[in-house]
């Protein structure tokens, strides 16, 4: 038996976590065994790496090579310890961010050579590619508006300026173009409407019979 692996991607505040949790609740209500996880993180080691990556200030000296290797280290542990075993035992795995984040944040926005990003991703993934990727698309202005409403402190990467997040958004739009794995939804809609669209698409892809 083999499970289903779905990732949620997009710029900060686009509603990934909200939609992931709504989908998890719906699946559980339908008797499915669901695992909810996130990147960076998802394991004890991964959560320690997450703290290293997100604490501090955007002006701290943080080599972009060290940054990408830490994201990939977290991912390798996550795949081996949690994601692959769960998929093999038939569970539904829903993950908040995965390797597409590295493609756009480190590849597009930090301008690391895409061949190196691809090589490192493949090494960390060990063949573990998501079956579906949900992408709620919002404008950068809407992203900043939502984050400001939350009133919390911004992590090291969230402190980047608007032009950084414009590159991220463009990167995701480029990645999603013509890629059947992606399901892009208008993230500016009401959360319930978005959930209904995701649920319908999920049912179409995985509960055909
Ligand atoms: N990163 C990287 O660089 N490379 C990598 O390989 C990986 C990650 C894996 C992790 O942050 C950071 O690491 C991230 C990328 C980088 N940095 N940035 N920026 P994260 O994933 O933990 O956090 P985040 O990306 O910043 O997401 P978030 O702030 O948690 O937002 P979200 O999950 O997309 O949205 P949300 O929490 O569901 O909603 C945000 C707010 O909007 C909240 O108040 C909601 O109530 C509200 N909301 C949600 N949906 C709606 C709708 N439909 N309408 C109105 N308001 C809404």
PDB file of N, CA and C in Angstrom, residues 35-131:
ATOM      1  N   UNK A  35      -0.867  12.618   8.200  1.00  0.00           N
ATOM      2  CA  UNK A  35       0.272  13.197   8.918  1.00  0.00           C
ATOM      3  C   UNK A  35       0.471  14.622   8.405  1.00  0.00           C
ATOM      4  N   UNK A  36       0.557  15.558   9.350  1.00  0.00           N
ATOM      5  CA  UNK A  36       0.785  16.964   8.998  1.00  0.00           C
ATOM      6  C   UNK A  36       2.209  17.321   9.412  1.00  0.00           C
ATOM      7  N   UNK A  37       2.959  17.896   8.489  1.00  0.00           N
ATOM      8  CA  UNK A  37       4.350  18.198   8.821  1.00  0.00           C
ATOM      9  C   UNK A  37       4.802  19.462   8.094  1.00  0.00           C
ATOM     10  N   UNK A  38       6.058  19.867   8.310  1.00  0.00           N
ATOM     11  CA  UNK A  38       6.489  21.133   7.709  1.00  0.00           C
ATOM     12  C   UNK A  38       7.989  21.142   7.450  1.00  0.00           C
ATOM     13  N   UNK A  39       8.384  22.081   6.587  1.00  0.00           N
ATOM     14  CA  UNK A  39       9.816  22.316   6.339  1.00  0.00           C
ATOM     15  C   UNK A  39      10.126  23.796   6.418  1.00  0.00           C
ATOM     16  N   UNK A  40      11.307  24.199   6.881  1.00  0.00           N
ATOM     17  CA  UNK A  40      12.239  23.286   7.518  1.00  0.00           C
ATOM     18  C   UNK A  40      11.643  22.772   8.822  1.00  0.00           C
ATOM     19  N   UNK A  41      12.020  21.558   9.213  1.00  0.00           N
ATOM     20  CA  UNK A  41      11.513  20.971  10.450  1.00  0.00           C
ATOM     21  C   UNK A  41      10.929  19.590  10.222  1.00  0.00           C
ATOM     22  N   UNK A  42       9.929  19.239  11.038  1.00  0.00           N
ATOM     23  CA  UNK A  42       9.226  17.976  10.859  1.00  0.00           C
ATOM     24  C   UNK A  42       9.809  16.813  11.653  1.00  0.00           C
ATOM     25  N   UNK A  43      11.079  16.948  12.082  1.00  0.00           N
ATOM     26  CA  UNK A  43      11.719  15.923  12.922  1.00  0.00           C
ATOM     27  C   UNK A  43      12.448  16.675  14.044  1.00  0.00           C
ATOM     28  N   UNK A  44      12.941  15.954  15.045  1.00  0.00           N
ATOM     29  CA  UNK A  44      13.682  16.645  16.124  1.00  0.00           C
ATOM     30  C   UNK A  44      14.888  17.381  15.549  1.00  0.00           C
ATOM     31  N   UNK A  45      15.633  16.664  14.702  1.00  0.00           N
ATOM     32  CA  UNK A  45      16.810  17.304  14.101  1.00  0.00           C
ATOM     33  C   UNK A  45      16.384  18.473  13.208  1.00  0.00           C
ATOM     34  N   UNK A  46      15.343  18.259  12.418  1.00  0.00           N
ATOM     35  CA  UNK A  46      14.876  19.297  11.493  1.00  0.00           C
ATOM     36  C   UNK A  46      14.407  20.554  12.224  1.00  0.00           C
ATOM     37  N   UNK A  47      13.747  20.380  13.375  1.00  0.00           N
ATOM     38  CA  UNK A  47      13.277  21.554  14.133  1.00  0.00           C
ATOM     39  C   UNK A  47      14.466  22.334  14.708  1.00  0.00           C
ATOM     40  N   UNK A  48      15.540  21.603  15.082  1.00  0.00           N
ATOM     41  CA  UNK A  48      16.746  22.319  15.556  1.00  0.00           C
ATOM     42  C   UNK A  48      17.351  23.123  14.408  1.00  0.00           C
ATOM     43  N   UNK A  49      17.376  22.497  13.223  1.00  0.00           N
ATOM     44  CA  UNK A  49      17.910  23.205  12.049  1.00  0.00           C
ATOM     45  C   UNK A  49      17.024  24.402  11.715  1.00  0.00           C
ATOM     46  N   UNK A  50      15.696  24.231  11.842  1.00  0.00           N
ATOM     47  CA  UNK A  50      14.761  25.346  11.577  1.00  0.00           C
ATOM     48  C   UNK A  50      15.109  26.566  12.425  1.00  0.00           C
ATOM     49  N   UNK A  51      15.374  26.316  13.722  1.00  0.00           N
ATOM     50  CA  UNK A  51      15.724  27.444  14.594  1.00  0.00           C
ATOM     51  C   UNK A  51      16.990  28.129  14.111  1.00  0.00           C
ATOM     52  N   UNK A  52      17.981  27.339  13.718  1.00  0.00           N
ATOM     53  CA  UNK A  52      19.236  27.928  13.219  1.00  0.00           C
ATOM     54  C   UNK A  52      18.971  28.803  11.996  1.00  0.00           C
ATOM     55  N   UNK A  53      18.070  28.321  11.125  1.00  0.00           N
ATOM     56  CA  UNK A  53      17.821  29.023   9.861  1.00  0.00           C
ATOM     57  C   UNK A  53      16.988  30.297  10.026  1.00  0.00           C
ATOM     58  N   UNK A  54      16.034  30.276  10.960  1.00  0.00           N
ATOM     59  CA  UNK A  54      15.057  31.375  10.988  1.00  0.00           C
ATOM     60  C   UNK A  54      15.300  32.414  12.077  1.00  0.00           C
ATOM     61  N   UNK A  55      16.121  32.048  13.102  1.00  0.00           N
ATOM     62  CA  UNK A  55      16.362  33.059  14.142  1.00  0.00           C
ATOM     63  C   UNK A  55      17.337  34.116  13.609  1.00  0.00           C
ATOM     64  N   UNK A  56      17.397  35.230  14.295  1.00  0.00           N
ATOM     65  CA  UNK A  56      18.390  36.252  13.949  1.00  0.00           C
ATOM     66  C   UNK A  56      17.848  37.311  13.019  1.00  0.00           C
ATOM     67  N   UNK A  57      18.813  38.000  12.416  1.00  0.00           N
ATOM     68  CA  UNK A  57      18.515  39.209  11.654  1.00  0.00           C
ATOM     69  C   UNK A  57      18.985  39.027  10.216  1.00  0.00           C
ATOM     70  N   UNK A  58      18.261  39.639   9.274  1.00  0.00           N
ATOM     71  CA  UNK A  58      18.633  39.443   7.861  1.00  0.00           C
ATOM     72  C   UNK A  58      20.036  39.963   7.549  1.00  0.00           C
ATOM     73  N   UNK A  59      20.569  40.861   8.392  1.00  0.00           N
ATOM     74  CA  UNK A  59      21.923  41.382   8.154  1.00  0.00           C
ATOM     75  C   UNK A  59      23.012  40.537   8.807  1.00  0.00           C
ATOM     76  N   UNK A  60      22.621  39.485   9.540  1.00  0.00           N
ATOM     77  CA  UNK A  60      23.632  38.583  10.117  1.00  0.00           C
ATOM     78  C   UNK A  60      24.446  37.965   8.985  1.00  0.00           C
ATOM     79  N   UNK A  61      25.711  37.662   9.267  1.00  0.00           N
ATOM     80  CA  UNK A  61      26.508  36.992   8.237  1.00  0.00           C
ATOM     81  C   UNK A  61      26.066  35.531   8.191  1.00  0.00           C
ATOM     82  N   UNK A  62      25.386  35.160   7.102  1.00  0.00           N
ATOM     83  CA  UNK A  62      24.854  33.798   6.960  1.00  0.00           C
ATOM     84  C   UNK A  62      25.119  33.412   5.510  1.00  0.00           C
ATOM     85  N   UNK A  63      26.138  32.602   5.305  1.00  0.00           N
ATOM     86  CA  UNK A  63      26.516  32.211   3.943  1.00  0.00           C
ATOM     87  C   UNK A  63      25.324  31.570   3.226  1.00  0.00           C
ATOM     88  N   UNK A  64      25.075  31.964   1.966  1.00  0.00           N
ATOM     89  CA  UNK A  64      23.938  31.350   1.264  1.00  0.00           C
ATOM     90  C   UNK A  64      24.211  29.872   0.957  1.00  0.00           C
ATOM     91  N   UNK A  65      25.518  29.489   0.920  1.00  0.00           N
ATOM     92  CA  UNK A  65      25.816  28.055   0.731  1.00  0.00           C
ATOM     93  C   UNK A  65      25.478  27.285   2.005  1.00  0.00           C
ATOM     94  N   UNK A  66      25.798  27.876   3.158  1.00  0.00           N
ATOM     95  CA  UNK A  66      25.435  27.232   4.431  1.00  0.00           C
ATOM     96  C   UNK A  66      23.910  27.146   4.532  1.00  0.00           C
ATOM     97  N   UNK A  67      23.226  28.220   4.094  1.00  0.00           N
ATOM     98  CA  UNK A  67      21.763  28.247   4.201  1.00  0.00           C
ATOM     99  C   UNK A  67      21.129  27.107   3.404  1.00  0.00           C
ATOM    100  N   UNK A  68      21.522  26.965   2.141  1.00  0.00           N
ATOM    101  CA  UNK A  68      20.871  25.913   1.329  1.00  0.00           C
ATOM    102  C   UNK A  68      21.211  24.521   1.876  1.00  0.00           C
ATOM    103  N   UNK A  69      22.443  24.345   2.355  1.00  0.00           N
ATOM    104  CA  UNK A  69      22.825  23.018   2.869  1.00  0.00           C
ATOM    105  C   UNK A  69      22.036  22.675   4.133  1.00  0.00           C
ATOM    106  N   UNK A  70      21.732  23.687   4.948  1.00  0.00           N
ATOM    107  CA  UNK A  70      20.923  23.431   6.148  1.00  0.00           C
ATOM    108  C   UNK A  70      19.487  23.047   5.771  1.00  0.00           C
ATOM    109  N   UNK A  71      18.908  23.751   4.778  1.00  0.00           N
ATOM    110  CA  UNK A  71      17.562  23.359   4.324  1.00  0.00           C
ATOM    111  C   UNK A  71      17.579  21.916   3.812  1.00  0.00           C
ATOM    112  N   UNK A  72      18.625  21.557   3.067  1.00  0.00           N
ATOM    113  CA  UNK A  72      18.690  20.196   2.496  1.00  0.00           C
ATOM    114  C   UNK A  72      18.956  19.145   3.579  1.00  0.00           C
ATOM    115  N   UNK A  73      19.729  19.516   4.603  1.00  0.00           N
ATOM    116  CA  UNK A  73      19.977  18.577   5.708  1.00  0.00           C
ATOM    117  C   UNK A  73      18.665  18.282   6.437  1.00  0.00           C
ATOM    118  N   UNK A  74      17.900  19.338   6.686  1.00  0.00           N
ATOM    119  CA  UNK A  74      16.596  19.158   7.331  1.00  0.00           C
ATOM    120  C   UNK A  74      15.714  18.244   6.474  1.00  0.00           C
ATOM    121  N   UNK A  75      15.756  18.475   5.151  1.00  0.00           N
ATOM    122  CA  UNK A  75      14.913  17.693   4.218  1.00  0.00           C
ATOM    123  C   UNK A  75      15.321  16.221   4.170  1.00  0.00           C
ATOM    124  N   UNK A  76      16.612  15.954   4.124  1.00  0.00           N
ATOM    125  CA  UNK A  76      17.080  14.550   4.046  1.00  0.00           C
ATOM    126  C   UNK A  76      16.602  13.770   5.271  1.00  0.00           C
ATOM    127  N   UNK A  77      16.735  14.396   6.439  1.00  0.00           N
ATOM    128  CA  UNK A  77      16.298  13.744   7.678  1.00  0.00           C
ATOM    129  C   UNK A  77      14.781  13.520   7.659  1.00  0.00           C
ATOM    130  N   UNK A  78      14.063  14.532   7.187  1.00  0.00           N
ATOM    131  CA  UNK A  78      12.602  14.504   7.130  1.00  0.00           C
ATOM    132  C   UNK A  78      12.115  13.367   6.223  1.00  0.00           C
ATOM    133  N   UNK A  79      12.730  13.268   5.043  1.00  0.00           N
ATOM    134  CA  UNK A  79      12.350  12.224   4.077  1.00  0.00           C
ATOM    135  C   UNK A  79      12.613  10.841   4.681  1.00  0.00           C
ATOM    136  N   UNK A  80      13.831  10.640   5.215  1.00  0.00           N
ATOM    137  CA  UNK A  80      14.208   9.303   5.703  1.00  0.00           C
ATOM    138  C   UNK A  80      13.441   8.900   6.959  1.00  0.00           C
ATOM    139  N   UNK A  81      13.295   9.863   7.873  1.00  0.00           N
ATOM    140  CA  UNK A  81      12.712   9.505   9.185  1.00  0.00           C
ATOM    141  C   UNK A  81      11.192   9.510   9.174  1.00  0.00           C
ATOM    142  N   UNK A  82      10.607  10.411   8.391  1.00  0.00           N
ATOM    143  CA  UNK A  82       9.157  10.603   8.543  1.00  0.00           C
ATOM    144  C   UNK A  82       8.344  10.409   7.260  1.00  0.00           C
ATOM    145  N   UNK A  83       8.741  11.100   6.185  1.00  0.00           N
ATOM    146  CA  UNK A  83       7.850  11.123   5.018  1.00  0.00           C
ATOM    147  C   UNK A  83       7.792   9.771   4.305  1.00  0.00           C
ATOM    148  N   UNK A  84       8.954   9.232   3.947  1.00  0.00           N
ATOM    149  CA  UNK A  84       8.938   7.957   3.199  1.00  0.00           C
ATOM    150  C   UNK A  84       8.286   6.825   3.995  1.00  0.00           C
ATOM    151  N   UNK A  85       8.630   6.647   5.292  1.00  0.00           N
ATOM    152  CA  UNK A  85       7.949   5.577   6.044  1.00  0.00           C
ATOM    153  C   UNK A  85       6.431   5.764   6.081  1.00  0.00           C
ATOM    154  N   UNK A  86       5.985   7.025   6.213  1.00  0.00           N
ATOM    155  CA  UNK A  86       4.529   7.277   6.268  1.00  0.00           C
ATOM    156  C   UNK A  86       3.877   6.948   4.928  1.00  0.00           C
ATOM    157  N   UNK A  87       4.499   7.351   3.839  1.00  0.00           N
ATOM    158  CA  UNK A  87       3.915   7.065   2.514  1.00  0.00           C
ATOM    159  C   UNK A  87       3.875   5.550   2.289  1.00  0.00           C
ATOM    160  N   UNK A  88       4.976   4.885   2.665  1.00  0.00           N
ATOM    161  CA  UNK A  88       5.024   3.420   2.457  1.00  0.00           C
ATOM    162  C   UNK A  88       3.959   2.697   3.255  1.00  0.00           C
ATOM    163  N   UNK A  89       3.565   3.266   4.401  1.00  0.00           N
ATOM    164  CA  UNK A  89       2.532   2.578   5.194  1.00  0.00           C
ATOM    165  C   UNK A  89       1.120   3.059   4.827  1.00  0.00           C
ATOM    166  N   UNK A  90       0.994   3.800   3.730  1.00  0.00           N
ATOM    167  CA  UNK A  90      -0.334   4.134   3.199  1.00  0.00           C
ATOM    168  C   UNK A  90      -0.956   5.399   3.762  1.00  0.00           C
ATOM    169  N   UNK A  91      -0.159   6.197   4.493  1.00  0.00           N
ATOM    170  CA  UNK A  91      -0.725   7.410   5.090  1.00  0.00           C
ATOM    171  C   UNK A  91      -0.782   8.562   4.082  1.00  0.00           C
ATOM    172  N   UNK A  92      -1.612   9.556   4.418  1.00  0.00           N
ATOM    173  CA  UNK A  92      -1.668  10.796   3.641  1.00  0.00           C
ATOM    174  C   UNK A  92      -0.734  11.780   4.330  1.00  0.00           C
ATOM    175  N   UNK A  93       0.271  12.226   3.612  1.00  0.00           N
ATOM    176  CA  UNK A  93       1.235  13.167   4.197  1.00  0.00           C
ATOM    177  C   UNK A  93       0.998  14.555   3.599  1.00  0.00           C
ATOM    178  N   UNK A  94       0.725  15.540   4.471  1.00  0.00           N
ATOM    179  CA  UNK A  94       0.532  16.933   4.025  1.00  0.00           C
ATOM    180  C   UNK A  94       1.670  17.756   4.599  1.00  0.00           C
ATOM    181  N   UNK A  95       2.460  18.379   3.721  1.00  0.00           N
ATOM    182  CA  UNK A  95       3.673  19.070   4.174  1.00  0.00           C
ATOM    183  C   UNK A  95       3.650  20.563   3.797  1.00  0.00           C
ATOM    184  N   UNK A  96       3.852  21.411   4.807  1.00  0.00           N
ATOM    185  CA  UNK A  96       3.912  22.870   4.621  1.00  0.00           C
ATOM    186  C   UNK A  96       5.317  23.215   4.140  1.00  0.00           C
ATOM    187  N   UNK A  97       5.451  23.489   2.866  1.00  0.00           N
ATOM    188  CA  UNK A  97       6.709  23.742   2.143  1.00  0.00           C
ATOM    189  C   UNK A  97       7.517  22.452   1.956  1.00  0.00           C
ATOM    190  N   UNK A  98       8.219  22.406   0.815  1.00  0.00           N
ATOM    191  CA  UNK A  98       9.112  21.272   0.523  1.00  0.00           C
ATOM    192  C   UNK A  98      10.129  21.758  -0.498  1.00  0.00           C
ATOM    193  N   UNK A  99      10.556  20.912  -1.419  1.00  0.00           N
ATOM    194  CA  UNK A  99      11.731  21.284  -2.217  1.00  0.00           C
ATOM    195  C   UNK A  99      11.487  22.457  -3.180  1.00  0.00           C
ATOM    196  N   UNK A 100      10.205  22.727  -3.562  1.00  0.00           N
ATOM    197  CA  UNK A 100       9.945  23.884  -4.436  1.00  0.00           C
ATOM    198  C   UNK A 100      10.359  25.183  -3.741  1.00  0.00           C
ATOM    199  N   UNK A 101      10.257  25.210  -2.402  1.00  0.00           N
ATOM    200  CA  UNK A 101      10.693  26.408  -1.667  1.00  0.00           C
ATOM    201  C   UNK A 101      12.181  26.659  -1.913  1.00  0.00           C
ATOM    202  N   UNK A 102      12.966  25.592  -1.948  1.00  0.00           N
ATOM    203  CA  UNK A 102      14.411  25.776  -2.194  1.00  0.00           C
ATOM    204  C   UNK A 102      14.650  26.286  -3.612  1.00  0.00           C
ATOM    205  N   UNK A 103      13.854  25.761  -4.556  1.00  0.00           N
ATOM    206  CA  UNK A 103      14.008  26.199  -5.956  1.00  0.00           C
ATOM    207  C   UNK A 103      13.793  27.714  -6.051  1.00  0.00           C
ATOM    208  N   UNK A 104      12.756  28.227  -5.381  1.00  0.00           N
ATOM    209  CA  UNK A 104      12.479  29.666  -5.531  1.00  0.00           C
ATOM    210  C   UNK A 104      13.240  30.545  -4.535  1.00  0.00           C
ATOM    211  N   UNK A 105      13.319  30.136  -3.274  1.00  0.00           N
ATOM    212  CA  UNK A 105      13.994  31.018  -2.288  1.00  0.00           C
ATOM    213  C   UNK A 105      15.511  31.028  -2.519  1.00  0.00           C
ATOM    214  N   UNK A 106      16.107  29.819  -2.602  1.00  0.00           N
ATOM    215  CA  UNK A 106      17.564  29.792  -2.749  1.00  0.00           C
ATOM    216  C   UNK A 106      17.973  29.912  -4.226  1.00  0.00           C
ATOM    217  N   UNK A 107      17.201  29.259  -5.113  1.00  0.00           N
ATOM    218  CA  UNK A 107      17.556  29.291  -6.531  1.00  0.00           C
ATOM    219  C   UNK A 107      17.244  30.632  -7.175  1.00  0.00           C
ATOM    220  N   UNK A 108      15.972  31.048  -7.115  1.00  0.00           N
ATOM    221  CA  UNK A 108      15.574  32.290  -7.806  1.00  0.00           C
ATOM    222  C   UNK A 108      15.999  33.531  -6.998  1.00  0.00           C
ATOM    223  N   UNK A 109      15.569  33.608  -5.741  1.00  0.00           N
ATOM    224  CA  UNK A 109      15.805  34.856  -4.996  1.00  0.00           C
ATOM    225  C   UNK A 109      17.257  35.019  -4.532  1.00  0.00           C
ATOM    226  N   UNK A 110      17.905  33.921  -4.110  1.00  0.00           N
ATOM    227  CA  UNK A 110      19.311  34.036  -3.673  1.00  0.00           C
ATOM    228  C   UNK A 110      20.280  33.808  -4.847  1.00  0.00           C
ATOM    229  N   UNK A 111      19.705  33.468  -6.009  1.00  0.00           N
ATOM    230  CA  UNK A 111      20.475  33.322  -7.259  1.00  0.00           C
ATOM    231  C   UNK A 111      21.563  32.244  -7.207  1.00  0.00           C
ATOM    232  N   UNK A 112      21.289  31.138  -6.519  1.00  0.00           N
ATOM    233  CA  UNK A 112      22.211  29.986  -6.573  1.00  0.00           C
ATOM    234  C   UNK A 112      21.962  29.264  -7.903  1.00  0.00           C
ATOM    235  N   UNK A 113      23.017  28.826  -8.546  1.00  0.00           N
ATOM    236  CA  UNK A 113      22.936  28.121  -9.836  1.00  0.00           C
ATOM    237  C   UNK A 113      21.840  27.026  -9.784  1.00  0.00           C
ATOM    238  N   UNK A 114      20.851  27.088 -10.704  1.00  0.00           N
ATOM    239  CA  UNK A 114      19.750  26.116 -10.671  1.00  0.00           C
ATOM    240  C   UNK A 114      20.210  24.658 -10.770  1.00  0.00           C
ATOM    241  N   UNK A 115      21.356  24.408 -11.422  1.00  0.00           N
ATOM    242  CA  UNK A 115      21.846  23.021 -11.511  1.00  0.00           C
ATOM    243  C   UNK A 115      22.291  22.520 -10.138  1.00  0.00           C
ATOM    244  N   UNK A 116      22.901  23.432  -9.377  1.00  0.00           N
ATOM    245  CA  UNK A 116      23.334  23.042  -8.022  1.00  0.00           C
ATOM    246  C   UNK A 116      22.105  22.808  -7.148  1.00  0.00           C
ATOM    247  N   UNK A 117      21.098  23.696  -7.264  1.00  0.00           N
ATOM    248  CA  UNK A 117      19.870  23.532  -6.476  1.00  0.00           C
ATOM    249  C   UNK A 117      19.225  22.181  -6.819  1.00  0.00           C
ATOM    250  N   UNK A 118      19.165  21.879  -8.114  1.00  0.00           N
ATOM    251  CA  UNK A 118      18.544  20.625  -8.539  1.00  0.00           C
ATOM    252  C   UNK A 118      19.321  19.415  -7.997  1.00  0.00           C
ATOM    253  N   UNK A 119      20.649  19.490  -8.094  1.00  0.00           N
ATOM    254  CA  UNK A 119      21.482  18.383  -7.609  1.00  0.00           C
ATOM    255  C   UNK A 119      21.264  18.152  -6.109  1.00  0.00           C
ATOM    256  N   UNK A 120      21.300  19.254  -5.333  1.00  0.00           N
ATOM    257  CA  UNK A 120      21.141  19.133  -3.873  1.00  0.00           C
ATOM    258  C   UNK A 120      19.740  18.642  -3.517  1.00  0.00           C
ATOM    259  N   UNK A 121      18.742  19.158  -4.241  1.00  0.00           N
ATOM    260  CA  UNK A 121      17.369  18.694  -3.985  1.00  0.00           C
ATOM    261  C   UNK A 121      17.265  17.191  -4.255  1.00  0.00           C
ATOM    262  N   UNK A 122      17.801  16.759  -5.388  1.00  0.00           N
ATOM    263  CA  UNK A 122      17.678  15.324  -5.727  1.00  0.00           C
ATOM    264  C   UNK A 122      18.370  14.457  -4.682  1.00  0.00           C
ATOM    265  N   UNK A 123      19.510  14.933  -4.189  1.00  0.00           N
ATOM    266  CA  UNK A 123      20.244  14.162  -3.180  1.00  0.00           C
ATOM    267  C   UNK A 123      19.406  14.036  -1.894  1.00  0.00           C
ATOM    268  N   UNK A 124      18.789  15.155  -1.483  1.00  0.00           N
ATOM    269  CA  UNK A 124      17.999  15.136  -0.248  1.00  0.00           C
ATOM    270  C   UNK A 124      16.690  14.371  -0.415  1.00  0.00           C
ATOM    271  N   UNK A 125      16.102  14.433  -1.624  1.00  0.00           N
ATOM    272  CA  UNK A 125      14.780  13.824  -1.840  1.00  0.00           C
ATOM    273  C   UNK A 125      14.826  12.314  -1.938  1.00  0.00           C
ATOM    274  N   UNK A 126      15.904  11.799  -2.496  1.00  0.00           N
ATOM    275  CA  UNK A 126      16.009  10.350  -2.663  1.00  0.00           C
ATOM    276  C   UNK A 126      14.774   9.794  -3.384  1.00  0.00           C
ATOM    277  N   UNK A 127      14.288  10.527  -4.373  1.00  0.00           N
ATOM    278  CA  UNK A 127      13.154  10.055  -5.176  1.00  0.00           C
ATOM    279  C   UNK A 127      11.793  10.372  -4.591  1.00  0.00           C
ATOM    280  N   UNK A 128      11.771  11.044  -3.443  1.00  0.00           N
ATOM    281  CA  UNK A 128      10.497  11.316  -2.757  1.00  0.00           C
ATOM    282  C   UNK A 128       9.889  12.631  -3.262  1.00  0.00           C
ATOM    283  N   UNK A 129       9.128  12.540  -4.359  1.00  0.00           N
ATOM    284  CA  UNK A 129       8.547  13.738  -4.982  1.00  0.00           C
ATOM    285  C   UNK A 129       7.044  13.779  -4.663  1.00  0.00           C
ATOM    286  N   UNK A 130       6.510  14.957  -4.316  1.00  0.00           N
ATOM    287  CA  UNK A 130       5.072  15.022  -3.984  1.00  0.00           C
ATOM    288  C   UNK A 130       4.180  14.634  -5.159  1.00  0.00           C
ATOM    289  N   UNK A 131       2.991  14.132  -4.822  1.00  0.00           N
ATOM    290  CA  UNK A 131       2.019  13.759  -5.842  1.00  0.00           C
ATOM    291  C   UNK A 131       1.258  14.994  -6.324  1.00  0.00           C
TER     292      UNK A 131
END
